Short mmCIF file of C-alpha atoms and ligand atoms in Angstrom, two decimals:
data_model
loop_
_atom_site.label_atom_id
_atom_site.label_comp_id
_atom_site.label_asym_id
_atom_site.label_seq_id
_atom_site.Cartn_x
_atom_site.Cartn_y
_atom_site.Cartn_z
CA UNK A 4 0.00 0.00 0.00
CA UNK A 5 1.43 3.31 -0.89
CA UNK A 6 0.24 6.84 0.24
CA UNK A 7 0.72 9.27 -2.67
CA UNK A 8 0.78 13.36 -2.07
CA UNK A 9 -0.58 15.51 -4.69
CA UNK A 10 0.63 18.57 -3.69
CA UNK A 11 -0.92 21.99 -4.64
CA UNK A 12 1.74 23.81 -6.74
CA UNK A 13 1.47 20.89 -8.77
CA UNK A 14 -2.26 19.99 -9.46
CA UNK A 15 -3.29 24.01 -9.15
CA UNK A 16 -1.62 27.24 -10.45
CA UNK A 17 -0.63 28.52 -7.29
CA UNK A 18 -0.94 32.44 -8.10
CA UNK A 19 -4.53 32.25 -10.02
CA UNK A 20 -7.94 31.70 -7.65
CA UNK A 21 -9.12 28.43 -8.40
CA UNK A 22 -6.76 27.69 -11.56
CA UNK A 23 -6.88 23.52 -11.95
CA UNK A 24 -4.14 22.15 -13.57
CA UNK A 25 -6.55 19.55 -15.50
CA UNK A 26 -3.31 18.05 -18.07
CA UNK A 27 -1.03 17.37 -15.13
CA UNK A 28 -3.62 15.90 -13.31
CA UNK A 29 -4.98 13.53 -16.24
CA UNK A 30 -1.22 12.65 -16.38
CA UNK A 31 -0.24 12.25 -12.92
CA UNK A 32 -3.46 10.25 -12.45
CA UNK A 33 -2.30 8.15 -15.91
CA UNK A 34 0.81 7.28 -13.75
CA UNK A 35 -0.69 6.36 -11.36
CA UNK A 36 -2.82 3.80 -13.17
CA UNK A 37 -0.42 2.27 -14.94
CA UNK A 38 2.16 1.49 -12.01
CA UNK A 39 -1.23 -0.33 -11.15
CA UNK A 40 -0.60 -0.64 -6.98
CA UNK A 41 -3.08 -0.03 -4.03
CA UNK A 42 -3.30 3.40 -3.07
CA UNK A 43 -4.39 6.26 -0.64
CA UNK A 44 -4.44 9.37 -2.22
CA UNK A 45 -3.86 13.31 -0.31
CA UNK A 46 -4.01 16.07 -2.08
CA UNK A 47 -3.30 20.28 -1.43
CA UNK A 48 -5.73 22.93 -2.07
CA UNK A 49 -3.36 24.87 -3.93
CA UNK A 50 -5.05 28.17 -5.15
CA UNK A 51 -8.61 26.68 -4.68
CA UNK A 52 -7.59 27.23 -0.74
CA UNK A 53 -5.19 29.29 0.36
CA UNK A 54 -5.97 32.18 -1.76
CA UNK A 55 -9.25 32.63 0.29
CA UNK A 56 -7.48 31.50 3.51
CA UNK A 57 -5.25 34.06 3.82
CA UNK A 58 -7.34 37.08 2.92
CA UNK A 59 -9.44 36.27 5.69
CA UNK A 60 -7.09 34.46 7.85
CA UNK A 61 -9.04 31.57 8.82
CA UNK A 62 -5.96 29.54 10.47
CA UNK A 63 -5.74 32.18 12.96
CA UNK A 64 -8.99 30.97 13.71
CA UNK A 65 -12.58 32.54 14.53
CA UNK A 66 -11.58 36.65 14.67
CA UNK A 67 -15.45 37.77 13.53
CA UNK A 68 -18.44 37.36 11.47
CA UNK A 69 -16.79 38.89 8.37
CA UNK A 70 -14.73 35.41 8.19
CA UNK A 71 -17.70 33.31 8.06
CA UNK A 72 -18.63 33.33 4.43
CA UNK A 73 -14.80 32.36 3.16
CA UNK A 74 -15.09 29.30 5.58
CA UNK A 75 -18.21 28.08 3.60
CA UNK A 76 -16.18 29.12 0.31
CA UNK A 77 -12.82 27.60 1.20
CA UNK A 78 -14.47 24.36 1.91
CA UNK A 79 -17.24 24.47 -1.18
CA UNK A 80 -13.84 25.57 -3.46
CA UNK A 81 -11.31 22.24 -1.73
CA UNK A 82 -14.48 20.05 -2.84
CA UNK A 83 -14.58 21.13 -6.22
CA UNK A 84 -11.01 20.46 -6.77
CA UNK A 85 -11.60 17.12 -5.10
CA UNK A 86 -14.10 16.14 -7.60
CA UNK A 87 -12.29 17.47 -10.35
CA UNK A 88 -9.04 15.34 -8.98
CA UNK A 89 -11.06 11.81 -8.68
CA UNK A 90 -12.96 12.51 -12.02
CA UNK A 91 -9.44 12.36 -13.61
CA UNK A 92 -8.79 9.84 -11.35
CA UNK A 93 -11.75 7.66 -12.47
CA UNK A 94 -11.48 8.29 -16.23
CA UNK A 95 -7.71 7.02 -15.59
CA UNK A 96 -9.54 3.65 -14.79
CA UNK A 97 -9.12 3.84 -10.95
CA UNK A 98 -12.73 3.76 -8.41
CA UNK A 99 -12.34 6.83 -6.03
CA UNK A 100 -13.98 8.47 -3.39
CA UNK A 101 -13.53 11.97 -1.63
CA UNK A 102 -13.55 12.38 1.90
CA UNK A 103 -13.74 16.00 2.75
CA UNK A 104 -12.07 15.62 6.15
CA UNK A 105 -13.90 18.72 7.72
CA UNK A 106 -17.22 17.24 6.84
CA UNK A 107 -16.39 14.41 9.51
CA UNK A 108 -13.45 15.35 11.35
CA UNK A 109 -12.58 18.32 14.09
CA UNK A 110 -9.67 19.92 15.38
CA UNK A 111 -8.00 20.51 18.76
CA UNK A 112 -5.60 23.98 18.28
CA UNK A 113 -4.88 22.86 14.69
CA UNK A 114 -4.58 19.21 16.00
CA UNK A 115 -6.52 16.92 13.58
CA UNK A 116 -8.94 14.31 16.33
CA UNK A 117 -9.09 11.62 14.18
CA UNK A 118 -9.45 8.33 16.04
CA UNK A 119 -11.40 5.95 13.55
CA UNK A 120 -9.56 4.78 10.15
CA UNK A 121 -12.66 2.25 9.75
CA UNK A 122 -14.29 4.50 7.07
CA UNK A 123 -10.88 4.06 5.15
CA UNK A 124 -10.02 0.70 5.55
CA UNK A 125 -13.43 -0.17 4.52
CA UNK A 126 -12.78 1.59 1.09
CA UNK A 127 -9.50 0.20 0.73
CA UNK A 128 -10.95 -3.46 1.49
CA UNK A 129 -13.13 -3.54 -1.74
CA UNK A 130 -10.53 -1.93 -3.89
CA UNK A 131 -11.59 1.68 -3.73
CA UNK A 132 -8.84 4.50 -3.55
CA UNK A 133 -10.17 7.18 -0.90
CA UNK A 134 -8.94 10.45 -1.06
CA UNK A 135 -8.23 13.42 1.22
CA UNK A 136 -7.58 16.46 1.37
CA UNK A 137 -6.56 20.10 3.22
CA UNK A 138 -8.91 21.26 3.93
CA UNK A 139 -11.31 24.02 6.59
CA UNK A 140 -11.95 22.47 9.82
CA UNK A 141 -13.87 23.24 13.10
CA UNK A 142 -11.91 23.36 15.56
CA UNK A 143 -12.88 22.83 19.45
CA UNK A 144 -10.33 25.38 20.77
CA UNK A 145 -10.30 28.03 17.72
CA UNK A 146 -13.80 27.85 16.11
CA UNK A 147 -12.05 26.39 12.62
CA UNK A 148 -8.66 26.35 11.44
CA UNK A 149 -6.44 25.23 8.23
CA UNK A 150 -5.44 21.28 7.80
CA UNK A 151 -2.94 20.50 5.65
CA UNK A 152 -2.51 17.53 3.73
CA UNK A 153 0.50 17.30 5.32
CA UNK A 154 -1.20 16.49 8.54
CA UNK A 155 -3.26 14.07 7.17
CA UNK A 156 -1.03 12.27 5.67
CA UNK A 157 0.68 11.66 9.58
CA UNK A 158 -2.28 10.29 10.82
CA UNK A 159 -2.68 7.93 7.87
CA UNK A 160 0.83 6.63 8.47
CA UNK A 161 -0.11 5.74 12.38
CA UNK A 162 -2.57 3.39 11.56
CA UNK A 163 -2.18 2.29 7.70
CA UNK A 164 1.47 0.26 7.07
CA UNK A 165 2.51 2.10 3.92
CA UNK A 166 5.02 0.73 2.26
CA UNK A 167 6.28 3.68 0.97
CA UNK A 168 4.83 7.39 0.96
CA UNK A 169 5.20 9.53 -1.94
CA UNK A 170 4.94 13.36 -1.89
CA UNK A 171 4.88 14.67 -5.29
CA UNK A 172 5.98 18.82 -5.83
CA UNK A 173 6.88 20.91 -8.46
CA UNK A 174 10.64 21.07 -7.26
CA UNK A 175 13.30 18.05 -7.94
CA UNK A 176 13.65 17.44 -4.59
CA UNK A 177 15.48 18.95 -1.41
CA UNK A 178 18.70 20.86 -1.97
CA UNK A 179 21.06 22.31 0.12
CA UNK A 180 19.69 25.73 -0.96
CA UNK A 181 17.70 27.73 -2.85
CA UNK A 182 18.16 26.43 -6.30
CA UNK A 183 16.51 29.07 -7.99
CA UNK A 184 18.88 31.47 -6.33
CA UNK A 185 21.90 29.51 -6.07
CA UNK A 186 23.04 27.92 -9.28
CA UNK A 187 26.14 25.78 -7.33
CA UNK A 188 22.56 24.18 -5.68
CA UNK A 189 22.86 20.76 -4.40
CA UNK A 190 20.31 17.86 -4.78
CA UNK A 191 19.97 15.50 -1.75
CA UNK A 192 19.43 11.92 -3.42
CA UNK A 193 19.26 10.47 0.03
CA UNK A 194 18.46 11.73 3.32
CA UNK A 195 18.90 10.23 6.91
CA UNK A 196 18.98 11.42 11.10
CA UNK A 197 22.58 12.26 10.10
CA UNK A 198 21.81 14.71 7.14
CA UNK A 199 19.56 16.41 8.97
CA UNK A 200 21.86 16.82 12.22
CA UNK A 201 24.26 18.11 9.57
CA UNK A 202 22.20 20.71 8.14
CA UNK A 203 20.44 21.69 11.99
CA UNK A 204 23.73 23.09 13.02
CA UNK A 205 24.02 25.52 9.88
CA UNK A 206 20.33 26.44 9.72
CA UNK A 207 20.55 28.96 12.48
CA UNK A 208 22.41 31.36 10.14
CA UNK A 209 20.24 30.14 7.26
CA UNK A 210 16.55 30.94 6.62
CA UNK A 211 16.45 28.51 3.28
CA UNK A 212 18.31 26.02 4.94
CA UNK A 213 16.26 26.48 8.16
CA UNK A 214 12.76 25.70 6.03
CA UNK A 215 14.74 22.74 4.05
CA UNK A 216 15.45 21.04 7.71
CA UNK A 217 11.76 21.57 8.49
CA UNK A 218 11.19 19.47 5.04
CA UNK A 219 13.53 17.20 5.82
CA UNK A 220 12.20 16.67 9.68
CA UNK A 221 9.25 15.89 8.25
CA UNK A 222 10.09 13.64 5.55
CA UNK A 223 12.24 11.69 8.02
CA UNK A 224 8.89 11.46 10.00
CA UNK A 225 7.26 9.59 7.93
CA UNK A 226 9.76 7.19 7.01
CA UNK A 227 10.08 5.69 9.78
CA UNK A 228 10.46 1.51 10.15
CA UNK A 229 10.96 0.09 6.44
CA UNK A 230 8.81 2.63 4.59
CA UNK A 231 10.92 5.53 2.33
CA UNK A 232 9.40 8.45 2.23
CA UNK A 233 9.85 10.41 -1.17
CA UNK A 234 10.04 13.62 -2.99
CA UNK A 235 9.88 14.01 -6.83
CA UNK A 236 8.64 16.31 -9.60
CA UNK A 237 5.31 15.23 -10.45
CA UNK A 238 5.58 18.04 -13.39
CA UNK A 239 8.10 16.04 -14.89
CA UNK A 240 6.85 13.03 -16.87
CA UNK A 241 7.24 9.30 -15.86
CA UNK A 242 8.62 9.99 -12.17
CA UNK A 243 5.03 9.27 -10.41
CA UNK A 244 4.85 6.00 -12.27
CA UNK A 245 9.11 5.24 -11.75
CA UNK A 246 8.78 6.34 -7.61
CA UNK A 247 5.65 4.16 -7.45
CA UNK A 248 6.94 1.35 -9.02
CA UNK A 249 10.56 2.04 -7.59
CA UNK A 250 12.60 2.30 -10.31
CA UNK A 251 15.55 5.06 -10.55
CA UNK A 252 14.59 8.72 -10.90
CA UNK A 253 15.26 12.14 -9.57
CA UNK A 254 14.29 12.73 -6.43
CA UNK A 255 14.92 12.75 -3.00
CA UNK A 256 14.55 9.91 -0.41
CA UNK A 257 14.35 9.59 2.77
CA UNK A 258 15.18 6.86 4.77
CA UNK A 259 15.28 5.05 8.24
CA UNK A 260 13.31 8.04 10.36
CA UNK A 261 14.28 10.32 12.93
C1 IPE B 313 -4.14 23.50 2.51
O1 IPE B 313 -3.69 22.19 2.30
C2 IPE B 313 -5.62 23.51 2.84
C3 IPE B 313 -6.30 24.83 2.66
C4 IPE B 313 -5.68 25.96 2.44
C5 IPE B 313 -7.75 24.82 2.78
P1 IPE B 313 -2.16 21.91 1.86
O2 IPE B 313 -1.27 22.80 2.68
O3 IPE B 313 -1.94 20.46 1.97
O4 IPE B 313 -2.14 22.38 0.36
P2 IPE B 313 -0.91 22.66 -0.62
O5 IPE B 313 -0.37 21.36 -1.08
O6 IPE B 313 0.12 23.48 0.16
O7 IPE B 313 -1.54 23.47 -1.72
#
């Protein structure tokens, strides 16, 4: 079983309200097809969330009435996309369903309380890909806050043994800095405790290096035990289907947890 990350830059444009990337996503669902194993599927909101949830700052929580119409629009918008994502994902040949997690699950202080993966595993039992999502949340201490994929994608890894999690981007994978700043930019193929340690000790002087740690931390996180946790460019191509199926291609792995 793998767990697959769509993430928002990739399967949105990221600086147009509620611009779907429909050819990537036809592809990337393709890919995803043809590699041909079980699957739980995450994706961003991209543009078709945080657009809205920054204007009117809904992960700072509940501020005042004014917010209350772009919490019914952020979560009517991350829907949408849903649909739009397991249409493509259906006309690739795969049976999906979307689970708006804030339609069924709250928040503690941006904490996701989700103690039942029945709905899931029953799904997953008959062949039938679920899908997530970030997504607008009530939340017991705040009123309603942001969840990220991100922290869905934890949860999912405490109770469902993923043999391998897969978070797909729109960069190559982690480098040692800003490669769109820093041409002498290096890839990390593989990561481990050690790298990270490594790069901790510089990142206090470092803001890029700082948020690669964080990235790293958390890609460590979930490969913990056996699994590998990776990072590729889903806008390249062929390395969905070559992570999926494990065959060499750019990206970033890592391995052995923290
Ligand atoms: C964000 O989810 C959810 C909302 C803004 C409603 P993610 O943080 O997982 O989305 P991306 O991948 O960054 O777009």
């Amino acid at each position: 079983m793998i767990l697959i990350k769509l993430g928002g830059s990739v399967i949105t444009d990221k600086r147009e309200y509620r611009r779907f990337n429909e050819e990537a996503v036809a592809r990337l669902c393709g890919e995803i097809a043809e590699a041909g194993k079980q699957a739980v599927i995450v994706h961003g909101a991209g543009s078709f969330g945080h657009v809205l949830a920054k204007r009117h700052r809904l992960n700072d929580g509940y501020i005042d009435e004014s917010q209350i119409p772009a919490v019914a629009q952020v979560a009517y918008d991350v829907r949408e996309l849903s649909s739009m994502v397991v249409a493509q994902l259906m006309k690739a040949g795969i049976p999906a369903v979307s689970m708006p997690p804030g339609s069924c699950m709250v928040m503690e202080d941006r904490s996701l309380d989700m103690d039942r993966q029945e709905v899931v595993s029953r799904f997953l039992d008959k062949g039938i890909v679920p899908v997530m999502f970030g997504d607008v949340l009530m939340d017991r201490k705040l009123g309603f806050a942001i969840l990220s994929g991100d922290q869905i994608m934890e949860r999912l890894t405490e109770f469902i043994n993923f043999e391998k999690v897969i978070f797909v981007s729109d960069i190559d994978g982690l480098f040692d800095c800003d490669p769109k700043k820093n041409k002498d930019a290096a890839m990390y193929d593989v990561v481990t405790a050690e790298t990270l340690e490594s790069i901790d000790a510089e990142s206090s002087v470092d803001d890029v290096t700082g948020g690669v740690a964080e990235k790293m931390r958390w890609m460590l996180e979930m490969s913990r035990g056996d699994r590998e946790c990776i990072l590729i460019n889903g806008t390249v191509p062929g390395r969905l289907k070559a992570a999926i199926l494990g065959e060499d291609t750019v990206c970033t792995k890592a391995l052995g947890g923290i």
